[in-house]
mmCIF file with all atom_site columns, C-alpha atoms in Angstrom:
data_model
loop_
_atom_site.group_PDB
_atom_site.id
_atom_site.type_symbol
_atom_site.label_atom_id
_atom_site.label_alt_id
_atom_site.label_comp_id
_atom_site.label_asym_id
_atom_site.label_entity_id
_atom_site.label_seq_id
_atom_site.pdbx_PDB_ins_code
_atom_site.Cartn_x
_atom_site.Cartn_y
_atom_site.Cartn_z
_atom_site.occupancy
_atom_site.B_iso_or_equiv
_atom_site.pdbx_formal_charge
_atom_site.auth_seq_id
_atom_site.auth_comp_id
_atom_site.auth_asym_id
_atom_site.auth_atom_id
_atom_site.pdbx_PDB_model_num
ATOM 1  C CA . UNK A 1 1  ? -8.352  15.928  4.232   1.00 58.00 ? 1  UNK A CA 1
ATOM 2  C CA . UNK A 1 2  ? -4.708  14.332  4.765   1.00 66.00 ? 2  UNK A CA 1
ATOM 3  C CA . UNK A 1 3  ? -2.346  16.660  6.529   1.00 79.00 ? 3  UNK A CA 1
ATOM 4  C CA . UNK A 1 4  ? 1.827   15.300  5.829   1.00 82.00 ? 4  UNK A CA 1
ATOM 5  C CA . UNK A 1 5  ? 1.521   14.062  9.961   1.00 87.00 ? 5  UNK A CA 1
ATOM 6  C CA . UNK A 1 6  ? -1.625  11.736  9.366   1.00 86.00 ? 6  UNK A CA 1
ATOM 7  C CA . UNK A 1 7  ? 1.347   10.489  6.112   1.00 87.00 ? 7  UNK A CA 1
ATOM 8  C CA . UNK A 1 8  ? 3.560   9.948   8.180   1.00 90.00 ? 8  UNK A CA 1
ATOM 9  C CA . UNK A 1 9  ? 1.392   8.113   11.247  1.00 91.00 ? 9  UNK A CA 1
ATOM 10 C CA . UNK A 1 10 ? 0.218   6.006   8.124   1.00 92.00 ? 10 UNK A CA 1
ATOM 11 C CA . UNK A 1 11 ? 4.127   5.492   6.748   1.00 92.00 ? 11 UNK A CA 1
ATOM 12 C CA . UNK A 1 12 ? 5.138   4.521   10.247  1.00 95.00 ? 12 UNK A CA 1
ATOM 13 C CA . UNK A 1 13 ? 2.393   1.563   10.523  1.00 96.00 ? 13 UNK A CA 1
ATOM 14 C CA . UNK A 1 14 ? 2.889   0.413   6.853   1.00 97.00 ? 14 UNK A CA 1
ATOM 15 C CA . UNK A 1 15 ? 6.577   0.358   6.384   1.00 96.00 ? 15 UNK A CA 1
ATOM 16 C CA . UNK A 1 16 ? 7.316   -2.278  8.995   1.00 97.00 ? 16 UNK A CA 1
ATOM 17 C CA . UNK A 1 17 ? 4.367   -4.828  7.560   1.00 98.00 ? 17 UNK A CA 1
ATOM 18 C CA . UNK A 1 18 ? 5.807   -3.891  3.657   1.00 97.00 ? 18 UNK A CA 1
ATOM 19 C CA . UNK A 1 19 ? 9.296   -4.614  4.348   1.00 96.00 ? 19 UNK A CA 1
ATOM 20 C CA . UNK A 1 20 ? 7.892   -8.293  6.514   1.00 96.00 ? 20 UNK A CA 1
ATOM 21 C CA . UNK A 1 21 ? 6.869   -9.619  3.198   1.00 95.00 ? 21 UNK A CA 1
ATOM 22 C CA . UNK A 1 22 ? 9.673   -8.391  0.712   1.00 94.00 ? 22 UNK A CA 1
ATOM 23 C CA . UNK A 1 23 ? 8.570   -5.470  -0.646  1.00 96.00 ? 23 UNK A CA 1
ATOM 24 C CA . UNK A 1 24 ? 11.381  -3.110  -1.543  1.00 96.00 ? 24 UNK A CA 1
ATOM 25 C CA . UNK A 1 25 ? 9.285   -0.025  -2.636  1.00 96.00 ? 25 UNK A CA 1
ATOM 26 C CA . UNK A 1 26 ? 6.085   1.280   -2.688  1.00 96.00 ? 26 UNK A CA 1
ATOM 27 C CA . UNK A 1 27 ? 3.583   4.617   -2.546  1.00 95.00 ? 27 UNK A CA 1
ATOM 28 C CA . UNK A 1 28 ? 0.610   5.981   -1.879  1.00 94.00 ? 28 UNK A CA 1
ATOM 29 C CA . UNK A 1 29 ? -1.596  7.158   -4.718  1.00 94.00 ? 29 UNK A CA 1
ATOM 30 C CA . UNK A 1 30 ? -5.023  8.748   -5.187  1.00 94.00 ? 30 UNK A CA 1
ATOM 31 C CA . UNK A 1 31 ? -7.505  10.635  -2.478  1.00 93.00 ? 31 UNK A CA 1
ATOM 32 C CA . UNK A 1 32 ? -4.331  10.022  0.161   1.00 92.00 ? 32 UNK A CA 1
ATOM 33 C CA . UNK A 1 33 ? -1.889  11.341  -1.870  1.00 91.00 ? 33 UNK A CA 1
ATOM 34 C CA . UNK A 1 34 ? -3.613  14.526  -3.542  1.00 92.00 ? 34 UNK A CA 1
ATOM 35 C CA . UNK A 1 35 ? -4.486  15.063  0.449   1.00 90.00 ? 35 UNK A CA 1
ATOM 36 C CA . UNK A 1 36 ? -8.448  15.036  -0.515  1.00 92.00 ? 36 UNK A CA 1
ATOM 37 C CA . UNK A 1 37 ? -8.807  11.397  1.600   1.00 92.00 ? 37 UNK A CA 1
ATOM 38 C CA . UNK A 1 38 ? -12.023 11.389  3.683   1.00 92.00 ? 38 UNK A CA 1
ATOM 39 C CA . UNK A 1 39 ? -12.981 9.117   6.329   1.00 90.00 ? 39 UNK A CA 1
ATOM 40 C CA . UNK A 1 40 ? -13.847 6.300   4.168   1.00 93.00 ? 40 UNK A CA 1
ATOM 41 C CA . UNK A 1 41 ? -11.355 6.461   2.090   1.00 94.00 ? 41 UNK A CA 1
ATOM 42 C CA . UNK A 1 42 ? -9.405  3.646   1.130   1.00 96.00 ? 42 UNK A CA 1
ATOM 43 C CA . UNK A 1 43 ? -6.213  3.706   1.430   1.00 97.00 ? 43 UNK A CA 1
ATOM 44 C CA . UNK A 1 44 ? -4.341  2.813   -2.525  1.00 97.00 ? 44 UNK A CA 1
ATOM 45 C CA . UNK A 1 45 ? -0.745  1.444   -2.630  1.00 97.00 ? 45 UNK A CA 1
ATOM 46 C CA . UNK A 1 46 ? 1.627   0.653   -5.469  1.00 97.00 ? 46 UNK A CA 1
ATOM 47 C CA . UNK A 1 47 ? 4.288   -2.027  -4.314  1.00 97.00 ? 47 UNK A CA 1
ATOM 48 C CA . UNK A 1 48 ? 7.334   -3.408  -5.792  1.00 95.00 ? 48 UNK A CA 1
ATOM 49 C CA . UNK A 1 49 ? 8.430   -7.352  -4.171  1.00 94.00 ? 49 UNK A CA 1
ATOM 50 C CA . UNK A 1 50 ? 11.849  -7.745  -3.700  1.00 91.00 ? 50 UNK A CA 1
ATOM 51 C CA . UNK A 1 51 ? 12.990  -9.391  -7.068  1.00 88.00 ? 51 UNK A CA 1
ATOM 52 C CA . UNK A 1 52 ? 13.624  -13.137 -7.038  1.00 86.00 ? 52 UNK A CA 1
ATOM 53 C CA . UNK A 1 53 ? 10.776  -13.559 -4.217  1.00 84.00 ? 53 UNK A CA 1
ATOM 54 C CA . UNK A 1 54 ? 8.133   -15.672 -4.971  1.00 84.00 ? 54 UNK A CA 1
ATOM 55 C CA . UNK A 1 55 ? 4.749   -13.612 -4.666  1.00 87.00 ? 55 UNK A CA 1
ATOM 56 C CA . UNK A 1 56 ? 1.792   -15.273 -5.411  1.00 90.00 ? 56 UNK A CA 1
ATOM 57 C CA . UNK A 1 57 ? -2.184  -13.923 -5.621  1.00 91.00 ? 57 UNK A CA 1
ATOM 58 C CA . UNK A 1 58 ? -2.575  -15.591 -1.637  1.00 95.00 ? 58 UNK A CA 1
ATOM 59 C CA . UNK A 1 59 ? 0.464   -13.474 -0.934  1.00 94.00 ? 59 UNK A CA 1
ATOM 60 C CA . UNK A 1 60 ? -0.951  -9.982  -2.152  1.00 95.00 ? 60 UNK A CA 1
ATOM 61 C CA . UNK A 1 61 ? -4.445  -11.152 -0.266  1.00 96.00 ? 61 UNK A CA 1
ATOM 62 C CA . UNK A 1 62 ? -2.331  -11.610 2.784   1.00 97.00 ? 62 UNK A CA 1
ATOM 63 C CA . UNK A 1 63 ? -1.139  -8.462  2.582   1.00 98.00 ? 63 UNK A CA 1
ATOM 64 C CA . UNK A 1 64 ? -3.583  -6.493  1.971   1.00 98.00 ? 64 UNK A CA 1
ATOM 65 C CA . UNK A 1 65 ? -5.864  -8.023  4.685   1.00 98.00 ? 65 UNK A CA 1
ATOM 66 C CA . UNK A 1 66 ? -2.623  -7.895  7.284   1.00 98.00 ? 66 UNK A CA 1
ATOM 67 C CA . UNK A 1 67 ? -2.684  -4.348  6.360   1.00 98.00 ? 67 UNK A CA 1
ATOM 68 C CA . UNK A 1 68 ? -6.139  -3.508  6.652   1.00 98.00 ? 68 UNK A CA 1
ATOM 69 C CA . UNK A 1 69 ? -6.227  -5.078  10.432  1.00 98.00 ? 69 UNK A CA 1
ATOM 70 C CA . UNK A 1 70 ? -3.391  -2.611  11.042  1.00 97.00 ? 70 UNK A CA 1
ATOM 71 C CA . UNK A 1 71 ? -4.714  0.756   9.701   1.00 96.00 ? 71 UNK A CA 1
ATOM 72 C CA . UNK A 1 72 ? -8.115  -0.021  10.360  1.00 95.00 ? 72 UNK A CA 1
ATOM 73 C CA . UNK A 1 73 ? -9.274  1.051   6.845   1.00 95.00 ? 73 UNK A CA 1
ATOM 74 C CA . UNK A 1 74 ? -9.775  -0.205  3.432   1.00 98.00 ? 74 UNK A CA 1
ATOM 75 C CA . UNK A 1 75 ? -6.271  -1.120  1.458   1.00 98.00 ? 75 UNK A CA 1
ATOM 76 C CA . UNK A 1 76 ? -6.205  -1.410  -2.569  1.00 97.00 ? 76 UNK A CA 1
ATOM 77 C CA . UNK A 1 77 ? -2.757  -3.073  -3.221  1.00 96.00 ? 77 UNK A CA 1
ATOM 78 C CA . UNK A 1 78 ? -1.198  -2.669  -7.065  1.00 94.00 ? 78 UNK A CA 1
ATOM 79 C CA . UNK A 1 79 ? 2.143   -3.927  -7.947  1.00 93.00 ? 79 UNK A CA 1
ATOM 80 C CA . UNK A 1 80 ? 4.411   -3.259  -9.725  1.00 89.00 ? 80 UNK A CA 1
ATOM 81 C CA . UNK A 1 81 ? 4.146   -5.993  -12.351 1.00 81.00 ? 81 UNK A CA 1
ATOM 82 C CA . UNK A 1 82 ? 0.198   -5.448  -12.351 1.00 79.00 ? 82 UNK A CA 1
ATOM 83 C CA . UNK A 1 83 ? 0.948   -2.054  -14.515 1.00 79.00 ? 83 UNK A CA 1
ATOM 84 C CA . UNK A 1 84 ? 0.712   -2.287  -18.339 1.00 77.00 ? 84 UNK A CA 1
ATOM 85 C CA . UNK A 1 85 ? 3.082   0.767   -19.106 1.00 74.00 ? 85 UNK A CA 1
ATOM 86 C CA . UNK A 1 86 ? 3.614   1.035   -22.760 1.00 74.00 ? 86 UNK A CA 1
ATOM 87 C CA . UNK A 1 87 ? 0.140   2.623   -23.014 1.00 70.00 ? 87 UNK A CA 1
#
């Protein structure tokens, strides 16, 4: 289960590696967010890039492995501009 603290340990290690490679919002979704995450989780993450930056497929890779290291867990990155919302 995910308590707000664990959140917050999490928010603390992501922020500064999110806002290092120009992304201006983001979120935690599924089994972390509904606070039914168990220890192998992954770890699921919507993220906006700053607009006008250049963010290619290597980028999002890059990201997602840099934050992996960091957390020491399983990251699914989903951006923004990956979401069909006129479903």
């Amino acid at each position: 289960m995910t308590n707000k603290n664990e959140l917050r340990k999490l928010q603390q290690k992501i922020v500064p590696i999110l806002k290092s490679n120009n992304v201006v919002r983001a979120g935690i979704f599924g089994s972390y967010a509904r606070g039914e995450a168990k220890k192998r989780s992954d770890i699921d993450i919507l993220i906006k890039v700053r607009k006008g930056k250049k963010f290619s497929l290597l980028d999002l890779v890059g990201l997602q492995m840099e934050l992996e290291e960091k957390l020491g867990k399983k990251v699914d990155l989903l951006t923004y501009n990956g979401i069909i919302w006129s479903i």
